[in-house]
JSON list of C-alpha atoms in Angstrom, two decimals:
[
{"chain": "A", "resi": 1, "resn": "MET", "atom": "CA", "xyz": [85.70, 74.71, -46.89]},
{"chain": "A", "resi": 2, "resn": "SER", "atom": "CA", "xyz": [83.21, 77.83, -47.39]},
{"chain": "A", "resi": 3, "resn": "LYS", "atom": "CA", "xyz": [84.28, 81.01, -48.19]},
{"chain": "A", "resi": 4, "resn": "ALA", "atom": "CA", "xyz": [82.25, 83.62, -45.02]},
{"chain": "A", "resi": 5, "resn": "LEU", "atom": "CA", "xyz": [80.70, 86.61, -46.20]},
{"chain": "A", "resi": 6, "resn": "ILE", "atom": "CA", "xyz": [82.19, 89.45, -44.26]},
{"chain": "A", "resi": 7, "resn": "ILE", "atom": "CA", "xyz": [81.09, 92.80, -43.45]},
{"chain": "A", "resi": 8, "resn": "ASP", "atom": "CA", "xyz": [83.45, 95.52, -42.49]},
{"chain": "A", "resi": 9, "resn": "ILE", "atom": "CA", "xyz": [80.93, 97.85, -40.18]},
{"chain": "A", "resi": 10, "resn": "LYS", "atom": "CA", "xyz": [80.67, 101.70, -40.78]},
{"chain": "A", "resi": 11, "resn": "ASP", "atom": "CA", "xyz": [79.02, 103.30, -37.96]},
{"chain": "A", "resi": 12, "resn": "GLU", "atom": "CA", "xyz": [75.16, 102.83, -36.13]},
{"chain": "A", "resi": 13, "resn": "LYS", "atom": "CA", "xyz": [73.58, 103.12, -39.04]},
{"chain": "A", "resi": 14, "resn": "ASP", "atom": "CA", "xyz": [75.46, 100.46, -40.70]},
{"chain": "A", "resi": 15, "resn": "TYR", "atom": "CA", "xyz": [75.28, 98.26, -37.53]},
{"chain": "A", "resi": 16, "resn": "GLU", "atom": "CA", "xyz": [71.24, 98.38, -37.02]},
{"chain": "A", "resi": 17, "resn": "ASN", "atom": "CA", "xyz": [71.23, 97.88, -40.48]},
{"chain": "A", "resi": 18, "resn": "ARG", "atom": "CA", "xyz": [73.27, 95.21, -41.61]},
{"chain": "A", "resi": 19, "resn": "VAL", "atom": "CA", "xyz": [73.47, 93.33, -38.18]},
{"chain": "A", "resi": 20, "resn": "LEU", "atom": "CA", "xyz": [70.24, 93.56, -36.32]},
{"chain": "A", "resi": 21, "resn": "ASN", "atom": "CA", "xyz": [68.65, 93.93, -39.49]},
{"chain": "A", "resi": 22, "resn": "SER", "atom": "CA", "xyz": [69.90, 91.35, -40.94]},
{"chain": "A", "resi": 23, "resn": "LYS", "atom": "CA", "xyz": [67.37, 88.43, -41.77]},
{"chain": "A", "resi": 24, "resn": "ASP", "atom": "CA", "xyz": [70.37, 85.38, -41.04]},
{"chain": "A", "resi": 25, "resn": "PRO", "atom": "CA", "xyz": [71.95, 85.15, -37.62]},
{"chain": "A", "resi": 26, "resn": "VAL", "atom": "CA", "xyz": [75.69, 87.24, -38.16]},
{"chain": "A", "resi": 27, "resn": "VAL", "atom": "CA", "xyz": [78.12, 86.19, -36.03]},
{"chain": "A", "resi": 28, "resn": "VAL", "atom": "CA", "xyz": [80.55, 89.81, -34.59]},
{"chain": "A", "resi": 29, "resn": "SER", "atom": "CA", "xyz": [83.93, 90.37, -34.61]},
{"chain": "A", "resi": 30, "resn": "PHE", "atom": "CA", "xyz": [84.09, 94.14, -31.66]},
{"chain": "A", "resi": 31, "resn": "ASP", "atom": "CA", "xyz": [88.33, 94.08, -32.00]},
{"chain": "A", "resi": 32, "resn": "THR", "atom": "CA", "xyz": [90.95, 96.46, -33.10]},
{"chain": "A", "resi": 33, "resn": "PRO", "atom": "CA", "xyz": [93.02, 96.92, -35.69]},
{"chain": "A", "resi": 34, "resn": "TRP", "atom": "CA", "xyz": [96.11, 97.48, -33.96]},
{"chain": "A", "resi": 35, "resn": "CYS", "atom": "CA", "xyz": [95.01, 93.95, -31.59]},
{"chain": "A", "resi": 36, "resn": "GLU", "atom": "CA", "xyz": [96.75, 91.40, -32.88]},
{"chain": "A", "resi": 37, "resn": "SER", "atom": "CA", "xyz": [94.72, 88.09, -30.53]},
{"chain": "A", "resi": 38, "resn": "CYS", "atom": "CA", "xyz": [91.92, 90.09, -32.26]},
{"chain": "A", "resi": 39, "resn": "ASN", "atom": "CA", "xyz": [93.93, 89.31, -35.88]},
{"chain": "A", "resi": 40, "resn": "ILE", "atom": "CA", "xyz": [93.93, 85.47, -35.53]},
{"chain": "A", "resi": 41, "resn": "LEU", "atom": "CA", "xyz": [90.57, 84.78, -33.30]},
{"chain": "A", "resi": 42, "resn": "ASN", "atom": "CA", "xyz": [89.27, 86.69, -36.19]},
{"chain": "A", "resi": 43, "resn": "LEU", "atom": "CA", "xyz": [90.96, 84.06, -38.96]},
{"chain": "A", "resi": 44, "resn": "LYS", "atom": "CA", "xyz": [89.70, 81.12, -36.18]},
{"chain": "A", "resi": 45, "resn": "ILE", "atom": "CA", "xyz": [85.86, 83.34, -36.78]},
{"chain": "A", "resi": 46, "resn": "LYS", "atom": "CA", "xyz": [85.90, 83.18, -40.99]},
{"chain": "A", "resi": 47, "resn": "GLU", "atom": "CA", "xyz": [86.87, 79.15, -40.56]},
{"chain": "A", "resi": 48, "resn": "VAL", "atom": "CA", "xyz": [83.48, 78.67, -38.68]},
{"chain": "A", "resi": 49, "resn": "VAL", "atom": "CA", "xyz": [80.95, 80.94, -39.79]},
{"chain": "A", "resi": 50, "resn": "GLY", "atom": "CA", "xyz": [82.19, 79.44, -43.56]},
{"chain": "A", "resi": 51, "resn": "LYS", "atom": "CA", "xyz": [81.07, 76.23, -42.90]},
{"chain": "A", "resi": 52, "resn": "TYR", "atom": "CA", "xyz": [77.64, 77.79, -42.73]},
{"chain": "A", "resi": 53, "resn": "LYS", "atom": "CA", "xyz": [77.46, 78.06, -46.50]},
{"chain": "A", "resi": 54, "resn": "GLY", "atom": "CA", "xyz": [75.97, 81.10, -47.49]},
{"chain": "A", "resi": 55, "resn": "LYS", "atom": "CA", "xyz": [73.33, 81.69, -43.76]},
{"chain": "A", "resi": 56, "resn": "VAL", "atom": "CA", "xyz": [75.37, 82.79, -40.88]},
{"chain": "A", "resi": 57, "resn": "VAL", "atom": "CA", "xyz": [77.05, 86.05, -41.42]},
{"chain": "A", "resi": 58, "resn": "MET", "atom": "CA", "xyz": [80.39, 87.57, -40.04]},
{"chain": "A", "resi": 59, "resn": "ALA", "atom": "CA", "xyz": [80.16, 91.28, -39.57]},
{"chain": "A", "resi": 60, "resn": "LYS", "atom": "CA", "xyz": [83.57, 93.56, -37.88]},
{"chain": "A", "resi": 61, "resn": "VAL", "atom": "CA", "xyz": [83.26, 96.36, -35.38]},
{"chain": "A", "resi": 62, "resn": "ASN", "atom": "CA", "xyz": [86.33, 98.15, -34.87]},
{"chain": "A", "resi": 63, "resn": "THR", "atom": "CA", "xyz": [86.16, 99.28, -31.22]},
{"chain": "A", "resi": 64, "resn": "ASN", "atom": "CA", "xyz": [88.31, 102.32, -31.24]},
{"chain": "A", "resi": 65, "resn": "ASP", "atom": "CA", "xyz": [86.00, 103.35, -34.41]},
{"chain": "A", "resi": 66, "resn": "LEU", "atom": "CA", "xyz": [82.77, 102.63, -32.51]},
{"chain": "A", "resi": 67, "resn": "PRO", "atom": "CA", "xyz": [82.92, 101.88, -28.15]},
{"chain": "A", "resi": 68, "resn": "ASN", "atom": "CA", "xyz": [78.68, 102.68, -27.63]},
{"chain": "A", "resi": 69, "resn": "LEU", "atom": "CA", "xyz": [78.66, 98.73, -30.01]},
{"chain": "A", "resi": 70, "resn": "VAL", "atom": "CA", "xyz": [80.39, 96.97, -28.23]},
{"chain": "A", "resi": 71, "resn": "PRO", "atom": "CA", "xyz": [78.79, 94.47, -25.43]},
{"chain": "A", "resi": 72, "resn": "HIS", "atom": "CA", "xyz": [80.27, 94.11, -21.63]},
{"chain": "A", "resi": 73, "resn": "ASN", "atom": "CA", "xyz": [78.77, 93.16, -19.04]},
{"chain": "A", "resi": 74, "resn": "SER", "atom": "CA", "xyz": [80.66, 95.28, -16.68]},
{"chain": "A", "resi": 75, "resn": "ASP", "atom": "CA", "xyz": [83.03, 98.64, -17.00]},
{"chain": "A", "resi": 76, "resn": "THR", "atom": "CA", "xyz": [85.81, 96.51, -18.02]},
{"chain": "A", "resi": 77, "resn": "VAL", "atom": "CA", "xyz": [85.64, 95.00, -21.91]},
{"chain": "A", "resi": 78, "resn": "ILE", "atom": "CA", "xyz": [88.05, 92.61, -22.72]},
{"chain": "A", "resi": 79, "resn": "LEU", "atom": "CA", "xyz": [88.94, 92.28, -26.59]},
{"chain": "A", "resi": 80, "resn": "PRO", "atom": "CA", "xyz": [88.00, 90.53, -28.86]},
{"chain": "A", "resi": 81, "resn": "ILE", "atom": "CA", "xyz": [84.40, 89.93, -28.04]},
{"chain": "A", "resi": 82, "resn": "VAL", "atom": "CA", "xyz": [82.76, 87.51, -30.21]},
{"chain": "A", "resi": 83, "resn": "ALA", "atom": "CA", "xyz": [78.86, 88.23, -30.49]},
{"chain": "A", "resi": 84, "resn": "ILE", "atom": "CA", "xyz": [76.26, 86.44, -31.86]},
{"chain": "A", "resi": 85, "resn": "ALA", "atom": "CA", "xyz": [73.44, 88.95, -32.98]},
{"chain": "A", "resi": 86, "resn": "LYS", "atom": "CA", "xyz": [69.90, 87.57, -34.40]},
{"chain": "A", "resi": 87, "resn": "ASP", "atom": "CA", "xyz": [66.28, 88.56, -33.87]},
{"chain": "A", "resi": 88, "resn": "GLY", "atom": "CA", "xyz": [67.04, 92.22, -33.95]},
{"chain": "A", "resi": 89, "resn": "LYS", "atom": "CA", "xyz": [69.44, 92.12, -31.16]},
{"chain": "A", "resi": 90, "resn": "ILE", "atom": "CA", "xyz": [72.64, 90.26, -29.85]},
{"chain": "A", "resi": 91, "resn": "GLN", "atom": "CA", "xyz": [71.56, 87.12, -28.12]},
{"chain": "A", "resi": 92, "resn": "SER", "atom": "CA", "xyz": [74.65, 86.05, -26.36]},
{"chain": "A", "resi": 93, "resn": "HIS", "atom": "CA", "xyz": [78.69, 87.18, -26.51]},
{"chain": "A", "resi": 94, "resn": "ILE", "atom": "CA", "xyz": [82.36, 85.79, -24.64]},
{"chain": "A", "resi": 95, "resn": "GLU", "atom": "CA", "xyz": [85.27, 87.51, -24.25]},
{"chain": "A", "resi": 96, "resn": "GLY", "atom": "CA", "xyz": [88.87, 87.26, -24.25]},
{"chain": "A", "resi": 97, "resn": "VAL", "atom": "CA", "xyz": [91.04, 84.81, -26.86]},
{"chain": "A", "resi": 98, "resn": "GLN", "atom": "CA", "xyz": [89.00, 81.59, -27.94]},
{"chain": "A", "resi": 99, "resn": "GLY", "atom": "CA", "xyz": [89.76, 78.47, -29.67]},
{"chain": "A", "resi": 100, "resn": "THR", "atom": "CA", "xyz": [88.48, 77.56, -32.69]},
{"chain": "A", "resi": 101, "resn": "ASP", "atom": "CA", "xyz": [86.46, 74.85, -31.14]},
{"chain": "A", "resi": 102, "resn": "ASP", "atom": "CA", "xyz": [85.13, 76.88, -28.90]},
{"chain": "A", "resi": 103, "resn": "ILE", "atom": "CA", "xyz": [84.16, 79.60, -31.32]},
{"chain": "A", "resi": 104, "resn": "LYS", "atom": "CA", "xyz": [81.87, 76.50, -33.37]},
{"chain": "A", "resi": 105, "resn": "LYS", "atom": "CA", "xyz": [80.60, 75.19, -29.87]},
{"chain": "A", "resi": 106, "resn": "PHE", "atom": "CA", "xyz": [78.70, 78.97, -29.30]},
{"chain": "A", "resi": 107, "resn": "VAL", "atom": "CA", "xyz": [78.16, 79.59, -32.79]},
{"chain": "A", "resi": 108, "resn": "ASP", "atom": "CA", "xyz": [75.92, 76.29, -33.34]},
{"chain": "A", "resi": 109, "resn": "GLU", "atom": "CA", "xyz": [75.30, 77.13, -30.01]},
{"chain": "A", "resi": 110, "resn": "ASN", "atom": "CA", "xyz": [73.58, 80.29, -31.08]},
{"chain": "A", "resi": 111, "resn": "VAL", "atom": "CA", "xyz": [72.91, 79.48, -34.93]},
{"chain": "A", "resi": 112, "resn": "LYS", "atom": "CA", "xyz": [71.23, 75.62, -34.86]},
{"chain": "A", "resi": 113, "resn": "LYS", "atom": "CA", "xyz": [68.53, 76.60, -32.22]},
{"chain": "A", "resi": 114, "resn": "ASN", "atom": "CA", "xyz": [67.80, 79.08, -34.83]},
{"chain": "A", "resi": 115, "resn": "ILE", "atom": "CA", "xyz": [67.94, 77.42, -37.31]},
{"chain": "A", "resi": 116, "resn": "LYS", "atom": "CA", "xyz": [65.88, 74.36, -35.98]},
{"chain": "A", "resi": 117, "resn": "ARG", "atom": "CA", "xyz": [62.79, 76.57, -34.74]},
{"chain": "A", "resi": 118, "resn": "MET", "atom": "CA", "xyz": [63.03, 78.41, -38.57]},
{"chain": "A", "resi": 119, "resn": "CYS", "atom": "CA", "xyz": [62.25, 74.93, -39.84]},
{"chain": "A", "resi": 120, "resn": "ILE", "atom": "CA", "xyz": [59.79, 73.97, -37.13]},
{"chain": "A", "resi": 121, "resn": "CYS", "atom": "CA", "xyz": [57.75, 77.39, -37.92]},
{"chain": "A", "resi": 122, "resn": "LYS", "atom": "CA", "xyz": [57.71, 75.71, -41.62]},
{"chain": "A", "resi": 123, "resn": "LEU", "atom": "CA", "xyz": [56.24, 72.57, -40.62]},
{"chain": "A", "resi": 124, "resn": "LYS", "atom": "CA", "xyz": [53.86, 73.94, -38.56]},
{"chain": "A", "resi": 125, "resn": "ILE", "atom": "CA", "xyz": [52.41, 75.44, -42.10]},
{"chain": "A", "resi": 126, "resn": "LYS", "atom": "CA", "xyz": [52.43, 72.76, -44.14]},
{"chain": "A", "resi": 127, "resn": "PHE", "atom": "CA", "xyz": [50.44, 71.35, -41.95]},
{"chain": "A", "resi": 128, "resn": "SER", "atom": "CA", "xyz": [47.86, 73.25, -41.66]},
{"chain": "A", "resi": 129, "resn": "LEU", "atom": "CA", "xyz": [48.05, 74.16, -45.57]},
{"chain": "A", "resi": 130, "resn": "ASN", "atom": "CA", "xyz": [47.26, 69.95, -45.70]},
{"chain": "A", "resi": 131, "resn": "ILE", "atom": "CA", "xyz": [44.13, 70.27, -43.79]}
]
């Protein structure tokens, strides 16, 4: 298993620079250090992200320190939250404890679409250069 690149987000500017402006997709864990479910989920996320061999990054956001960064659909926030950031914004997120297979499916669905689209663009560029 490959080792996942994990970054701890320090503040909102760091989040913007390292998550939203990342050239690679970022799997973001929104959690708290005292949440045991969050700690267990982070181990599962690391395992899944490690399988992407450096093409996906994992970031951790401490929601106690940075509550304004938490994505949510209502007034109630359920931690932990796993989100996918690419193209400068959060694309999708899931709340609550998830199994490893569920996390893998979530990441695959949100990351592989981007990788496939990048490959198509490269083929079009290569094709247009051969004309």
